[in-house]
Amino acid sequence: MLLAALASSIVAGLLWHQQLWLRQYDFQRDQSQAQSLARSGLDWARLILQEDARSSAIDHFGEQWAIRLPLSPLDNGEIGGEITDQQGLFNVNVLVRDGVLQQDAAARYGRLLALLGLPAALGPALADWLDANGEVTPGGGAEDSAYVALQPPRVAANRSLVTPDELALVAGYTPEVLARLRPFVTALPSAAGGAINVNTAPPEVLAATIEGLPLADANRLAASRGNKPFVTIADFRSRLPSGIPVNELALAVSSAAFVVRVEVRQGEVRATGLALVVREGGPWPRAVWQMIE
Ligand SMILES: [Ca+2]
Ligand SMILES: [Ca+2]
């Protein structure tokens, strides 16, 4: 009787282990499939961007790359994704070049902060985070001595940001500030250039980039490009209100940098692929960074 009970409990134990092992096996198989699909999704997006560069000289929201793919069914799962242009956003890395604060870029960033109703001190704080020196920039700067007192203690990076998520480390960049700021800013390597794509920039970024352009006019420009994208900077300028000087070097009608996001579900497992892709005129858009998780 005892032996029989023992035997049956051993069998139950074995079965349970087998179940567990099978579930683990399923999970690992789904996980590796999900991650591999996410990677393929990123490559597919790079192909779309390569094709786009072949077929058009400008970049706007009416193009194929801008179409978001909603989660769509595939065998035992789903896949979806989107490509978002980064050249329409304010690249925070232009604030500092070769370790030195750039006053014109600081002025543009200051205008953006004001348009978004954010404190002006966020400008100098970010400048000090990026610049190479240890001197506190007037108007709200913060260097190492301010950071060692924070939780967690840290020191200023004194270099460009790799991703905009690093903004969360900078003094004053609270979750509330970031929620307001994030849709308008990005962090790009110098290879992407600093010009703003007037076909994709939010009105706030247009108004911040072009001194003297009221937000209401920037809104009108953004509405007009929906039907008729800007084909050249001259075209953009002809549709600006008269009398507003334009620094052509700060503007573009095309984009070199895009963030690709791919979401995958395979069985019970989810995977995300995220990459910053830069078109540099080479045969294949380069991933500056890529994450699969
Ligand atoms: Ca294009
Ligand atoms: Ca400094």
Coordinates of C-alpha atoms and ligand atoms in Angstrom, one line a residue:
M1 CA 0.0 0.0 0.0
L2 CA 2.8 2.3 1.1
L3 CA 4.9 1.3 -1.9
A4 CA 2.1 1.9 -4.3
A5 CA 1.5 5.3 -2.9
L6 CA 5.2 6.1 -3.1
A7 CA 5.4 4.8 -6.7
S8 CA 2.4 6.9 -7.7
S9 CA 3.8 10.0 -6.1
I10 CA 7.1 9.4 -7.9
V11 CA 5.3 9.1 -11.2
A12 CA 3.3 12.2 -10.4
G13 CA 6.5 14.0 -9.6
L14 CA 8.1 12.9 -12.9
L15 CA 5.1 13.9 -14.9
W16 CA 5.2 17.3 -13.2
H17 CA 8.8 17.7 -14.0
Q18 CA 8.2 16.7 -17.6
Q19 CA 5.3 19.2 -17.8
L20 CA 7.6 21.9 -16.4
W21 CA 10.3 21.0 -18.8
L22 CA 7.9 21.1 -21.8
R23 CA 6.6 24.5 -20.7
Q24 CA 10.2 25.8 -20.3
Y25 CA 11.0 24.3 -23.7
D26 CA 7.9 26.1 -25.3
F27 CA 8.9 29.3 -23.6
Q28 CA 12.4 29.2 -24.8
R29 CA 11.4 28.3 -28.3
D30 CA 8.8 31.1 -28.4
Q31 CA 11.3 33.5 -26.9
S32 CA 14.0 32.8 -29.5
Q33 CA 11.4 32.9 -32.3
A34 CA 10.0 36.2 -31.0
Q35 CA 13.5 37.7 -30.8
S36 CA 14.4 36.5 -34.2
L37 CA 11.2 37.9 -35.7
A38 CA 11.9 41.3 -34.0
R39 CA 15.4 41.3 -35.6
S40 CA 13.9 40.5 -39.0
G41 CA 11.4 43.3 -38.5
L42 CA 14.2 45.7 -37.9
D43 CA 15.9 44.5 -41.1
W44 CA 12.7 44.8 -43.0
A45 CA 12.3 48.4 -41.9
R46 CA 15.8 49.2 -43.0
L47 CA 14.9 47.8 -46.4
I48 CA 11.9 50.1 -46.6
L49 CA 14.1 53.0 -45.8
Q50 CA 16.6 52.0 -48.4
E51 CA 13.9 51.7 -51.0
D52 CA 12.6 55.1 -50.0
A53 CA 16.0 56.7 -50.5
R54 CA 16.1 55.3 -54.0
S55 CA 12.7 56.5 -55.0
S56 CA 12.5 60.0 -53.4
A57 CA 14.7 62.9 -52.5
I58 CA 12.4 64.2 -49.7
D59 CA 10.9 62.6 -46.7
H60 CA 7.3 63.3 -45.5
F61 CA 4.4 61.6 -43.7
G62 CA 2.8 60.6 -47.0
E63 CA 5.5 58.0 -47.7
Q64 CA 5.5 54.3 -47.1
W65 CA 8.0 54.4 -44.3
A66 CA 5.6 56.6 -42.3
I67 CA 2.7 54.0 -42.4
R68 CA 2.4 52.3 -39.0
L69 CA 1.9 48.5 -39.2
P70 CA -0.6 47.6 -36.5
L71 CA -0.2 44.3 -34.7
S72 CA -1.1 41.7 -37.4
P73 CA -1.6 38.0 -36.9
L74 CA 1.1 35.5 -37.8
D75 CA 1.5 31.8 -37.0
N76 CA 0.9 31.5 -33.2
G77 CA 1.5 35.2 -32.6
E78 CA 1.5 38.8 -33.9
I79 CA 3.9 41.4 -35.3
G80 CA 3.6 45.1 -35.8
G81 CA 5.8 48.1 -35.9
E82 CA 6.6 51.7 -36.8
I83 CA 9.3 53.9 -38.2
T84 CA 9.5 57.4 -36.8
D85 CA 11.5 60.1 -38.3
Q86 CA 14.0 61.7 -35.9
Q87 CA 15.2 64.6 -38.1
G88 CA 12.0 66.5 -37.4
L89 CA 12.9 66.6 -33.7
F90 CA 15.3 68.8 -31.8
N91 CA 18.5 66.9 -31.5
V92 CA 19.8 67.7 -28.0
N93 CA 23.3 66.8 -29.0
V94 CA 23.7 69.9 -31.1
L95 CA 23.8 72.0 -27.9
V96 CA 27.5 71.1 -27.5
R97 CA 30.0 70.6 -30.3
D98 CA 33.6 69.4 -29.5
G99 CA 32.8 69.9 -25.8
V100 CA 31.8 73.5 -26.2
L101 CA 28.3 75.0 -25.8
Q102 CA 26.8 76.3 -29.1
Q103 CA 24.9 79.6 -28.4
D104 CA 22.7 79.4 -31.4
A105 CA 21.5 75.9 -30.6
A106 CA 21.1 76.9 -26.9
A107 CA 18.8 79.8 -28.1
R108 CA 16.7 77.3 -30.2
Y109 CA 16.4 74.9 -27.3
G110 CA 15.5 77.8 -25.0
R111 CA 12.7 78.8 -27.4
L112 CA 11.4 75.2 -27.5
L113 CA 11.3 75.0 -23.7
A114 CA 9.4 78.3 -23.6
L115 CA 6.9 77.1 -26.2
L116 CA 6.3 74.0 -24.2
G117 CA 5.9 75.9 -21.0
L118 CA 9.0 74.3 -19.4
P119 CA 11.5 76.0 -17.1
A120 CA 14.4 77.9 -18.9
A121 CA 16.9 76.3 -16.5
L122 CA 16.5 73.0 -18.2
G123 CA 18.7 74.4 -21.1
P124 CA 21.8 75.3 -19.0
A125 CA 21.4 72.0 -17.0
L126 CA 21.5 69.9 -20.2
A127 CA 24.4 72.0 -21.6
D128 CA 26.5 71.3 -18.5
W129 CA 25.6 67.6 -18.7
L130 CA 26.9 67.5 -22.3
D131 CA 29.8 70.0 -22.2
A132 CA 33.4 69.1 -21.4
N133 CA 34.1 71.7 -18.7
G134 CA 33.3 71.8 -15.0
E135 CA 32.0 75.4 -15.0
V136 CA 28.4 75.9 -14.1
T137 CA 26.5 77.6 -17.0
P138 CA 24.6 80.6 -15.8
G139 CA 20.8 80.4 -15.6
G140 CA 20.4 77.0 -14.0
G141 CA 23.4 74.9 -15.0
A142 CA 24.5 71.9 -12.9
E143 CA 27.9 70.2 -12.8
D144 CA 29.4 67.3 -10.7
S145 CA 28.9 69.0 -7.3
A146 CA 25.2 69.2 -7.9
Y147 CA 25.0 65.5 -9.1
V148 CA 26.9 63.9 -6.2
A149 CA 24.2 65.2 -3.9
L150 CA 21.4 63.6 -5.9
Q151 CA 19.9 60.1 -5.5
P152 CA 21.4 58.1 -7.1
P153 CA 24.7 60.1 -6.8
R154 CA 26.3 60.6 -10.2
V155 CA 28.6 62.9 -12.2
A156 CA 27.8 64.8 -15.4
A157 CA 28.3 62.7 -18.5
N158 CA 30.4 65.4 -20.4
R159 CA 29.5 63.7 -23.7
S160 CA 26.7 63.4 -26.2
L161 CA 23.6 61.4 -25.3
V162 CA 23.3 58.0 -27.0
T163 CA 19.5 57.8 -26.5
P164 CA 17.0 60.5 -25.2
D165 CA 16.3 58.2 -22.3
E166 CA 19.5 59.5 -20.7
L167 CA 17.7 62.8 -20.2
A168 CA 16.2 61.3 -17.1
L169 CA 19.7 61.6 -15.4
V170 CA 19.9 65.3 -16.0
A171 CA 19.1 67.7 -13.1
G172 CA 15.5 69.0 -13.4
Y173 CA 14.4 66.4 -16.0
T174 CA 11.6 64.9 -13.9
P175 CA 9.1 62.4 -15.3
E176 CA 6.6 65.2 -15.7
V177 CA 9.1 67.3 -17.7
L178 CA 10.1 64.3 -19.8
A179 CA 6.5 63.5 -20.6
R180 CA 6.0 67.0 -22.0
L181 CA 9.4 67.2 -23.7
R182 CA 9.9 63.7 -25.2
P183 CA 7.7 64.1 -28.3
F184 CA 9.8 67.0 -29.5
V185 CA 13.4 65.9 -28.8
T186 CA 15.8 63.2 -29.9
A187 CA 19.5 62.3 -29.5
L188 CA 21.4 61.7 -32.7
P189 CA 25.0 61.1 -33.6
S190 CA 26.8 63.8 -35.6
A191 CA 26.5 61.5 -38.7
A192 CA 22.8 62.4 -38.8
G193 CA 23.5 66.1 -39.2
G194 CA 21.7 68.8 -37.3
A195 CA 19.2 70.1 -39.8
I196 CA 15.5 69.9 -39.0
N197 CA 13.2 68.3 -41.6
V198 CA 10.5 70.9 -42.2
N199 CA 8.2 68.1 -43.6
T200 CA 8.1 66.2 -40.3
A201 CA 8.9 68.7 -37.6
P202 CA 6.1 69.3 -35.1
P203 CA 5.0 73.0 -35.2
E204 CA 6.7 73.7 -31.8
V205 CA 10.0 72.6 -33.3
L206 CA 9.5 74.7 -36.4
A207 CA 8.8 77.7 -34.3
A208 CA 11.8 77.1 -32.0
T209 CA 14.1 76.6 -35.0
I210 CA 13.0 79.6 -37.0
E211 CA 13.4 82.7 -34.8
G212 CA 10.4 85.0 -35.2
L213 CA 8.1 82.4 -36.5
P214 CA 4.9 82.5 -34.4
L215 CA 3.5 79.1 -33.3
A216 CA 0.2 79.9 -35.1
D217 CA 2.1 80.3 -38.4
A218 CA 4.0 77.1 -37.7
N219 CA 0.7 75.3 -37.2
R220 CA -0.5 76.6 -40.5
L221 CA 2.7 75.4 -42.3
A222 CA 2.3 72.0 -40.7
A223 CA -1.3 71.8 -41.9
S224 CA -0.4 72.9 -45.4
R225 CA 2.4 70.3 -45.9
G226 CA -0.2 67.5 -45.4
N227 CA -1.5 68.0 -48.9
K228 CA 1.7 69.4 -50.4
P229 CA 5.0 68.4 -48.8
F230 CA 7.9 70.9 -49.1
V231 CA 10.0 69.8 -52.0
T232 CA 12.9 72.3 -51.4
I233 CA 13.9 74.8 -48.8
A234 CA 13.0 77.5 -51.3
D235 CA 9.5 76.0 -51.5
F236 CA 9.3 76.1 -47.7
R237 CA 10.5 79.7 -47.6
S238 CA 8.0 80.8 -50.2
R239 CA 5.2 79.5 -47.9
L240 CA 6.6 81.3 -44.8
P241 CA 5.1 84.6 -43.7
S242 CA 7.1 87.4 -45.3
G243 CA 10.0 89.0 -43.5
I244 CA 11.2 86.1 -41.5
P245 CA 14.9 85.3 -42.0
V246 CA 15.7 81.7 -42.5
N247 CA 19.0 80.0 -41.7
E248 CA 19.0 77.4 -44.6
L249 CA 21.7 75.3 -43.0
A250 CA 19.4 74.6 -40.0
L251 CA 16.6 73.2 -42.3
A252 CA 16.1 70.2 -44.6
V253 CA 13.3 68.5 -46.6
S254 CA 14.7 65.0 -46.0
S255 CA 15.8 62.9 -43.1
A256 CA 18.8 60.7 -42.4
A257 CA 17.8 59.3 -39.0
F258 CA 14.9 57.1 -38.0
V259 CA 13.9 55.1 -35.0
V260 CA 12.4 51.7 -35.8
R261 CA 10.2 49.9 -33.3
V262 CA 9.0 46.3 -33.8
E263 CA 6.6 44.5 -31.4
V264 CA 6.3 40.7 -31.5
R265 CA 4.1 38.2 -29.7
Q266 CA 4.9 34.6 -30.1
G267 CA 2.7 32.3 -28.0
E268 CA 2.9 33.8 -24.5
V269 CA 6.2 35.6 -25.1
R270 CA 6.6 39.2 -26.2
A271 CA 9.7 40.8 -27.7
T272 CA 10.5 44.3 -28.7
G273 CA 13.1 45.4 -31.3
L274 CA 14.3 49.0 -31.2
A275 CA 16.9 50.6 -33.4
L276 CA 18.3 54.0 -34.5
V277 CA 18.9 53.7 -38.2
V278 CA 20.9 56.3 -40.2
R279 CA 20.9 56.6 -43.9
E280 CA 24.3 57.9 -44.9
G281 CA 24.1 57.5 -48.6
G282 CA 25.7 54.0 -48.4
P283 CA 24.0 50.9 -49.8
W284 CA 22.4 49.9 -46.6
P285 CA 21.0 52.1 -43.8
R286 CA 23.2 51.6 -40.7
A287 CA 21.9 50.8 -37.2
V288 CA 23.7 53.1 -34.8
W289 CA 22.3 51.1 -32.0
Q290 CA 19.9 48.2 -31.8
M291 CA 18.1 46.5 -28.9
I292 CA 16.2 43.3 -28.8
E293 CA 14.5 42.4 -25.5
Ligands
CA1 CA 11.6 59.8 -48.8
CA2 CA 29.8 73.3 -17.9

